[in-house]
Amino acid sequence: DVGSLLMADDREWVGHPAIFPLKLAEDHIKSWSNEGDLVFDPMGGSGQTCIAAKKLNRNYLMMDISEEYCQLAKRRLELY
């Protein structure tokens, strides 16, 4: 099920050692932004923040020093 993969706590599948719960990102995004706002994540990692932003109808922009993690986030966002 794609939904469970997007929210996976399984660090092996996700491919990032420090993924955090999607609910955590959602709570912060809801608290500090409105629909249509831009959410910027300068350490995007697995893309969890961008997935939460997309789910909550926010625009998003991420970056990461690791090209590998940027590609991982891109693949995960394409699933969503």
Short mmCIF file of N, CA and C in Angstrom, two decimals:
data_model
loop_
_atom_site.label_atom_id
_atom_site.label_comp_id
_atom_site.label_asym_id
_atom_site.label_seq_id
_atom_site.Cartn_x
_atom_site.Cartn_y
_atom_site.Cartn_z
N ASP A 1 0.85 -1.18 0.00
CA ASP A 1 0.00 0.00 0.00
C ASP A 1 0.89 1.24 0.00
N VAL A 2 0.70 2.09 -1.00
CA VAL A 2 1.55 3.26 -1.18
C VAL A 2 1.47 4.20 0.02
N GLY A 3 0.27 4.38 0.57
CA GLY A 3 0.12 5.27 1.72
C GLY A 3 0.99 4.88 2.89
N SER A 4 1.06 3.59 3.17
CA SER A 4 1.88 3.16 4.29
C SER A 4 3.37 3.31 3.98
N LEU A 5 3.74 3.21 2.71
CA LEU A 5 5.15 3.40 2.34
C LEU A 5 5.55 4.86 2.51
N LEU A 6 4.64 5.77 2.19
CA LEU A 6 4.95 7.19 2.34
C LEU A 6 5.17 7.57 3.78
N MET A 7 4.47 6.88 4.68
CA MET A 7 4.56 7.21 6.10
C MET A 7 5.39 6.19 6.86
N ALA A 8 6.18 5.43 6.15
CA ALA A 8 6.91 4.33 6.74
C ALA A 8 7.84 4.78 7.85
N ASP A 9 7.83 4.03 8.92
CA ASP A 9 8.84 4.21 9.95
C ASP A 9 10.03 3.30 9.66
N ASP A 10 9.90 2.50 8.62
CA ASP A 10 10.93 1.55 8.25
C ASP A 10 12.09 2.28 7.58
N ARG A 11 13.09 2.61 8.35
CA ARG A 11 14.22 3.38 7.84
C ARG A 11 14.93 2.66 6.70
N GLU A 12 14.89 1.34 6.70
CA GLU A 12 15.54 0.58 5.63
C GLU A 12 14.84 0.83 4.30
N TRP A 13 13.50 0.80 4.28
CA TRP A 13 12.79 1.05 3.03
C TRP A 13 12.94 2.50 2.60
N VAL A 14 12.78 3.40 3.55
CA VAL A 14 12.82 4.82 3.23
C VAL A 14 14.22 5.22 2.80
N GLY A 15 15.23 4.64 3.39
CA GLY A 15 16.60 4.91 2.98
C GLY A 15 17.21 6.14 3.64
N HIS A 16 16.69 6.53 4.78
CA HIS A 16 17.23 7.68 5.49
C HIS A 16 17.32 7.32 6.98
N PRO A 17 18.43 7.63 7.63
CA PRO A 17 18.61 7.19 9.02
C PRO A 17 17.84 7.99 10.06
N ALA A 18 17.30 9.14 9.70
CA ALA A 18 16.68 9.99 10.73
C ALA A 18 15.28 10.48 10.32
N ILE A 19 14.50 9.60 9.73
CA ILE A 19 13.14 9.99 9.35
C ILE A 19 12.29 10.20 10.60
N PHE A 20 11.43 11.21 10.57
CA PHE A 20 10.58 11.49 11.72
C PHE A 20 9.12 11.25 11.34
N PRO A 21 8.25 11.13 12.31
CA PRO A 21 6.85 10.83 12.01
C PRO A 21 6.19 11.92 11.16
N LEU A 22 5.43 11.50 10.17
CA LEU A 22 4.71 12.43 9.30
C LEU A 22 3.80 13.33 10.13
N LYS A 23 3.19 12.77 11.16
CA LYS A 23 2.28 13.53 12.02
C LYS A 23 2.99 14.73 12.65
N LEU A 24 4.25 14.59 13.00
CA LEU A 24 5.02 15.70 13.58
C LEU A 24 5.11 16.85 12.59
N ALA A 25 5.46 16.55 11.35
CA ALA A 25 5.55 17.59 10.33
C ALA A 25 4.18 18.21 10.08
N GLU A 26 3.15 17.39 10.01
CA GLU A 26 1.79 17.90 9.79
C GLU A 26 1.37 18.86 10.89
N ASP A 27 1.63 18.51 12.13
CA ASP A 27 1.24 19.36 13.26
C ASP A 27 1.91 20.74 13.18
N HIS A 28 3.20 20.76 12.85
CA HIS A 28 3.91 22.04 12.74
C HIS A 28 3.43 22.84 11.55
N ILE A 29 3.23 22.19 10.44
CA ILE A 29 2.76 22.89 9.24
C ILE A 29 1.37 23.49 9.47
N LYS A 30 0.49 22.73 10.10
CA LYS A 30 -0.85 23.26 10.42
C LYS A 30 -0.77 24.45 11.37
N SER A 31 0.15 24.39 12.32
CA SER A 31 0.27 25.44 13.34
C SER A 31 0.85 26.74 12.79
N TRP A 32 1.75 26.63 11.81
CA TRP A 32 2.53 27.80 11.40
C TRP A 32 2.28 28.26 9.97
N SER A 33 1.29 27.66 9.27
CA SER A 33 1.04 28.08 7.89
C SER A 33 -0.42 27.88 7.53
N ASN A 34 -0.79 28.42 6.40
CA ASN A 34 -2.14 28.28 5.86
C ASN A 34 -2.07 27.60 4.50
N GLU A 35 -3.21 27.07 4.04
CA GLU A 35 -3.25 26.47 2.72
C GLU A 35 -2.73 27.48 1.70
N GLY A 36 -1.93 26.98 0.76
CA GLY A 36 -1.37 27.83 -0.28
C GLY A 36 -0.05 28.47 0.09
N ASP A 37 0.33 28.46 1.37
CA ASP A 37 1.62 29.02 1.79
C ASP A 37 2.76 28.14 1.29
N LEU A 38 3.97 28.70 1.36
CA LEU A 38 5.17 27.97 0.99
C LEU A 38 5.85 27.43 2.25
N VAL A 39 6.13 26.14 2.26
CA VAL A 39 6.87 25.49 3.35
C VAL A 39 8.27 25.19 2.80
N PHE A 40 9.30 25.69 3.45
CA PHE A 40 10.68 25.49 3.02
C PHE A 40 11.40 24.61 4.03
N ASP A 41 12.02 23.56 3.54
CA ASP A 41 12.80 22.65 4.39
C ASP A 41 14.24 22.64 3.87
N PRO A 42 15.17 23.33 4.58
CA PRO A 42 16.55 23.42 4.10
C PRO A 42 17.37 22.15 4.32
N MET A 43 16.83 21.19 5.07
CA MET A 43 17.49 19.90 5.27
C MET A 43 16.46 18.83 4.99
N GLY A 44 16.04 18.73 3.74
CA GLY A 44 14.89 17.95 3.32
C GLY A 44 14.95 16.46 3.56
N GLY A 45 16.13 15.89 3.60
CA GLY A 45 16.27 14.47 3.91
C GLY A 45 15.39 13.57 3.07
N SER A 46 14.49 12.85 3.70
CA SER A 46 13.64 11.87 3.02
C SER A 46 12.41 12.50 2.37
N GLY A 47 12.21 13.80 2.56
CA GLY A 47 11.07 14.47 1.97
C GLY A 47 9.82 14.47 2.83
N GLN A 48 9.95 14.04 4.06
CA GLN A 48 8.79 13.91 4.94
C GLN A 48 8.04 15.23 5.11
N THR A 49 8.76 16.33 5.26
CA THR A 49 8.12 17.63 5.42
C THR A 49 7.36 18.01 4.15
N CYS A 50 7.93 17.74 2.99
CA CYS A 50 7.27 18.06 1.72
C CYS A 50 6.03 17.20 1.51
N ILE A 51 6.09 15.96 1.91
CA ILE A 51 4.92 15.09 1.81
C ILE A 51 3.80 15.65 2.68
N ALA A 52 4.13 16.06 3.89
CA ALA A 52 3.12 16.64 4.78
C ALA A 52 2.56 17.93 4.19
N ALA A 53 3.43 18.77 3.63
CA ALA A 53 2.98 20.03 3.03
C ALA A 53 2.04 19.75 1.85
N LYS A 54 2.41 18.81 1.01
CA LYS A 54 1.58 18.46 -0.14
C LYS A 54 0.21 17.95 0.32
N LYS A 55 0.24 17.10 1.34
CA LYS A 55 -0.99 16.54 1.90
C LYS A 55 -1.91 17.63 2.45
N LEU A 56 -1.30 18.70 2.99
CA LEU A 56 -2.07 19.78 3.61
C LEU A 56 -2.29 20.98 2.68
N ASN A 57 -2.09 20.77 1.39
CA ASN A 57 -2.33 21.81 0.37
C ASN A 57 -1.45 23.04 0.54
N ARG A 58 -0.19 22.80 0.88
CA ARG A 58 0.79 23.88 0.91
C ARG A 58 1.76 23.65 -0.25
N ASN A 59 2.39 24.71 -0.70
CA ASN A 59 3.49 24.59 -1.65
C ASN A 59 4.72 24.23 -0.83
N TYR A 60 5.70 23.65 -1.47
CA TYR A 60 6.88 23.24 -0.72
C TYR A 60 8.13 23.40 -1.56
N LEU A 61 9.22 23.60 -0.87
CA LEU A 61 10.54 23.71 -1.49
C LEU A 61 11.50 23.07 -0.49
N MET A 62 12.33 22.19 -0.99
CA MET A 62 13.32 21.57 -0.11
C MET A 62 14.67 21.56 -0.77
N MET A 63 15.67 21.42 0.05
CA MET A 63 17.03 21.21 -0.43
C MET A 63 17.72 20.29 0.57
N ASP A 64 18.80 19.71 0.14
CA ASP A 64 19.61 18.88 1.03
C ASP A 64 21.00 18.82 0.43
N ILE A 65 21.99 18.71 1.25
CA ILE A 65 23.37 18.62 0.78
C ILE A 65 23.61 17.31 0.02
N SER A 66 22.78 16.32 0.29
CA SER A 66 22.94 15.00 -0.31
C SER A 66 22.05 14.84 -1.54
N GLU A 67 22.65 14.65 -2.69
CA GLU A 67 21.90 14.39 -3.92
C GLU A 67 21.08 13.10 -3.77
N GLU A 68 21.65 12.12 -3.07
CA GLU A 68 20.94 10.86 -2.83
C GLU A 68 19.62 11.09 -2.10
N TYR A 69 19.64 11.92 -1.07
CA TYR A 69 18.42 12.20 -0.32
C TYR A 69 17.43 13.02 -1.14
N CYS A 70 17.93 13.93 -1.96
CA CYS A 70 17.03 14.70 -2.84
C CYS A 70 16.30 13.76 -3.80
N GLN A 71 17.01 12.80 -4.35
CA GLN A 71 16.39 11.83 -5.26
C GLN A 71 15.39 10.94 -4.51
N LEU A 72 15.74 10.57 -3.29
CA LEU A 72 14.83 9.77 -2.46
C LEU A 72 13.53 10.55 -2.22
N ALA A 73 13.66 11.81 -1.84
CA ALA A 73 12.48 12.64 -1.59
C ALA A 73 11.64 12.78 -2.86
N LYS A 74 12.30 12.97 -3.98
CA LYS A 74 11.58 13.11 -5.25
C LYS A 74 10.77 11.85 -5.56
N ARG A 75 11.39 10.69 -5.37
CA ARG A 75 10.67 9.42 -5.61
C ARG A 75 9.47 9.27 -4.67
N ARG A 76 9.66 9.61 -3.43
CA ARG A 76 8.56 9.49 -2.45
C ARG A 76 7.43 10.46 -2.80
N LEU A 77 7.76 11.67 -3.19
CA LEU A 77 6.74 12.66 -3.56
C LEU A 77 5.97 12.23 -4.80
N GLU A 78 6.66 11.59 -5.73
CA GLU A 78 5.98 11.09 -6.93
C GLU A 78 4.95 10.02 -6.58
N LEU A 79 5.20 9.24 -5.54
CA LEU A 79 4.24 8.24 -5.09
C LEU A 79 2.99 8.88 -4.51
N TYR A 80 3.17 10.03 -3.86
CA TYR A 80 2.06 10.71 -3.24
C TYR A 80 1.30 11.45 -4.31
#
